[in-house]
Short mmCIF file of C-alpha atoms in Angstrom, two decimals:
data_model
loop_
_atom_site.label_atom_id
_atom_site.label_comp_id
_atom_site.label_asym_id
_atom_site.label_seq_id
_atom_site.Cartn_x
_atom_site.Cartn_y
_atom_site.Cartn_z
CA MET A 355 -10.02 -14.15 -28.48
CA ALA A 356 -9.60 -11.30 -30.99
CA LEU A 357 -7.06 -9.62 -33.21
CA VAL A 358 -6.92 -5.83 -33.49
CA ASP A 359 -4.66 -4.53 -36.24
CA GLY A 360 -2.26 -7.40 -35.65
CA VAL A 361 -2.39 -7.08 -31.84
CA PRO A 362 -3.92 -10.11 -30.11
CA VAL A 363 -6.47 -9.84 -27.33
CA LEU A 364 -5.56 -12.91 -25.31
CA LEU A 365 -7.55 -15.07 -22.93
CA SER A 366 -5.15 -13.93 -20.21
CA ASP A 367 -6.14 -10.30 -20.93
CA VAL A 368 -9.79 -11.25 -20.53
CA GLU A 369 -9.03 -13.07 -17.28
CA LEU A 370 -7.11 -10.04 -15.95
CA CYS A 371 -10.14 -7.85 -16.58
CA GLU A 372 -12.53 -10.33 -15.02
CA LEU A 373 -10.57 -10.93 -11.82
CA SER A 374 -9.67 -7.28 -11.30
CA GLY A 375 -13.14 -5.94 -12.05
CA VAL A 376 -11.78 -3.49 -14.63
CA VAL A 377 -14.86 -4.13 -16.76
CA PRO A 378 -17.89 -3.94 -14.48
CA ARG A 379 -20.35 -6.82 -14.63
CA GLY A 380 -23.93 -5.85 -15.41
CA VAL A 381 -26.65 -6.76 -12.93
CA GLY A 382 -27.80 -10.30 -13.73
CA GLU A 383 -25.28 -10.63 -16.58
CA SER A 384 -24.47 -14.26 -17.41
CA GLU A 385 -20.89 -15.53 -17.55
CA ALA A 386 -21.00 -15.76 -21.35
CA ALA A 387 -22.47 -12.27 -21.73
CA TYR A 388 -19.93 -10.84 -19.29
CA ARG A 389 -17.03 -12.49 -21.11
CA ALA A 390 -18.33 -11.04 -24.41
CA SER A 391 -18.54 -7.59 -22.76
CA VAL A 392 -14.95 -7.91 -21.57
CA VAL A 393 -13.70 -8.92 -25.03
CA ASP A 394 -15.62 -6.02 -26.59
CA ALA A 395 -14.13 -3.60 -24.04
CA LEU A 396 -10.60 -4.88 -24.70
CA VAL A 397 -11.04 -4.56 -28.46
CA ALA A 398 -12.37 -1.01 -28.02
CA LEU A 399 -9.46 -0.17 -25.70
CA GLU A 400 -6.91 -1.51 -28.18
CA LEU A 401 -8.48 0.45 -31.06
CA ARG A 402 -8.40 3.65 -29.03
CA TRP A 403 -4.87 2.97 -27.81
CA LEU A 404 -3.65 2.43 -31.36
CA ASP A 405 -5.29 5.69 -32.47
CA LEU A 406 -3.75 7.67 -29.61
CA SER A 407 -0.35 6.06 -30.10
CA SER A 408 -0.24 6.68 -33.83
CA ALA A 409 -1.27 10.31 -33.31
CA GLY A 410 1.46 10.82 -30.70
CA VAL A 411 -1.11 11.70 -28.06
CA VAL A 412 -0.12 9.06 -25.49
CA GLU A 413 3.00 10.99 -24.48
CA ARG A 414 1.08 14.25 -24.06
CA VAL A 415 -1.87 13.09 -21.95
CA THR A 416 -1.73 13.75 -18.22
CA VAL A 417 -2.63 10.49 -16.48
CA ASP A 418 -2.82 9.58 -12.81
CA VAL A 419 -1.82 5.94 -13.19
CA HIS A 420 -1.36 5.54 -9.44
CA ALA A 421 -4.97 6.56 -8.77
CA ALA A 422 -6.19 4.16 -11.47
CA TRP A 423 -4.14 1.36 -9.92
CA ARG A 424 -5.44 2.14 -6.41
CA LYS A 425 -9.00 1.97 -7.72
CA VAL A 426 -8.39 -1.46 -9.24
CA VAL A 427 -6.69 -2.73 -6.08
CA ALA A 428 -9.56 -1.49 -3.91
CA GLY A 429 -12.13 -3.04 -6.24
CA ALA A 430 -10.30 -6.38 -6.14
CA GLY A 431 -10.36 -6.48 -2.34
CA GLY A 432 -6.92 -5.08 -1.58
CA GLU A 433 -3.32 -5.62 -2.63
CA GLU A 434 -2.93 -9.08 -1.10
CA GLU A 435 -6.26 -10.33 -2.42
CA LEU A 436 -5.39 -9.11 -5.92
CA ARG A 437 -1.95 -10.74 -5.80
CA ALA A 438 -3.51 -14.01 -4.64
CA LYS A 439 -6.06 -13.91 -7.48
CA LEU A 440 -3.30 -13.23 -10.01
CA ALA A 441 -1.09 -16.01 -8.66
CA GLU A 442 -4.00 -18.46 -8.63
CA ARG A 443 -4.43 -17.99 -12.38
CA GLY A 444 -0.74 -17.66 -13.21
CA LEU A 445 -1.11 -14.02 -14.27
CA THR A 446 1.34 -11.21 -13.60
CA GLU A 447 0.84 -7.90 -11.88
CA GLY A 448 2.97 -6.18 -14.53
CA THR A 449 0.60 -7.19 -17.30
CA LEU A 450 -2.37 -5.91 -15.31
CA ARG A 451 -0.56 -2.65 -14.55
CA GLU A 452 0.09 -2.12 -18.27
CA LEU A 453 -3.57 -2.76 -19.04
CA ILE A 454 -4.57 -0.25 -16.35
CA ARG A 455 -2.05 2.30 -17.70
CA ARG A 456 -3.51 2.04 -21.18
CA ALA A 457 -7.10 2.24 -19.95
CA ALA A 458 -6.29 5.22 -17.73
CA THR A 459 -4.54 6.98 -20.62
CA VAL A 460 -7.49 6.49 -22.96
CA GLU A 461 -9.93 7.60 -20.25
CA ALA A 462 -7.83 10.67 -19.40
CA TYR A 463 -7.64 11.66 -23.05
CA ALA A 464 -11.39 11.34 -23.48
CA ALA A 465 -12.00 13.35 -20.31
CA GLN A 466 -9.60 16.11 -21.31
CA ARG A 467 -10.77 16.26 -24.91
CA PHE A 468 -14.52 15.77 -24.64
CA ALA A 469 -15.60 16.68 -21.10
CA PRO A 470 -16.18 20.35 -21.98
CA PHE A 471 -18.82 19.25 -24.50
CA LEU A 472 -20.76 16.88 -22.23
CA ARG A 473 -24.01 18.01 -20.70
CA VAL A 474 -25.93 15.46 -18.64
CA SER A 475 -29.63 16.07 -18.08
CA SER A 476 -31.42 15.47 -14.78
CA GLU A 477 -33.37 12.67 -16.43
CA GLU A 478 -30.13 10.93 -17.47
CA VAL A 479 -28.77 11.20 -13.94
CA GLU A 480 -31.99 9.78 -12.47
CA THR A 481 -32.03 6.92 -14.98
CA ALA A 482 -28.38 6.07 -14.33
CA TRP A 483 -28.98 6.15 -10.59
CA ARG A 484 -32.06 3.95 -10.77
CA GLU A 485 -30.87 1.46 -13.40
CA ARG A 486 -27.19 1.14 -12.57
CA LEU A 487 -26.12 2.34 -9.17
CA ALA A 488 -29.22 1.70 -7.06
CA ALA A 489 -29.85 -1.60 -8.86
CA SER A 490 -26.25 -2.68 -8.20
CA LEU A 491 -26.54 -1.83 -4.49
CA SER A 492 -29.86 -3.65 -4.26
CA ALA A 493 -28.35 -6.73 -5.94
CA GLN A 494 -25.69 -6.72 -3.21
CA GLY A 495 -28.38 -6.64 -0.54
CA VAL A 496 -27.75 -3.00 0.35
CA THR A 497 -30.64 -0.58 0.56
CA PRO A 498 -29.67 2.34 -1.67
CA PRO A 499 -30.21 5.87 -0.37
CA SER A 500 -32.55 8.10 -2.32
CA LEU A 501 -31.07 10.18 -5.11
CA ASP A 502 -31.93 13.35 -3.15
CA VAL A 503 -29.79 12.17 -0.23
CA VAL A 504 -26.91 11.42 -2.59
CA ARG A 505 -27.22 14.79 -4.31
CA SER A 506 -27.06 16.61 -0.96
CA GLN A 507 -23.73 14.98 -0.22
#
């Protein structure tokens, strides 16, 4: 599907992301557009991983891999559901765990390194709520609570 500095991004990697929900699908996103988003995300992950690895950062980042794995398992419908999906496509849990470890490491590094510099405005929060979260809930047939209710929680 792609080659990043000699490292292939395989169709099986794309399928792992799709079945596990690691790359969220946009509301109304077509199959082709979603697959392109997954490939782009995997290329970006590999580029970041290579940067962190070559700089020796991977070994120094504090990562909660177990929490990342639990999130993926929950999003896939539970441990048994995830295993069934993997088996159905002939994919291995170990490969998915490695993908999750890398993604969690890159995410943890970004959070540790750049979080102190991030400032989100009220308008950005409202836009994200309206366009992403509330829209996603609505697409699932769930009436989203108002942002004020969410903020109070």
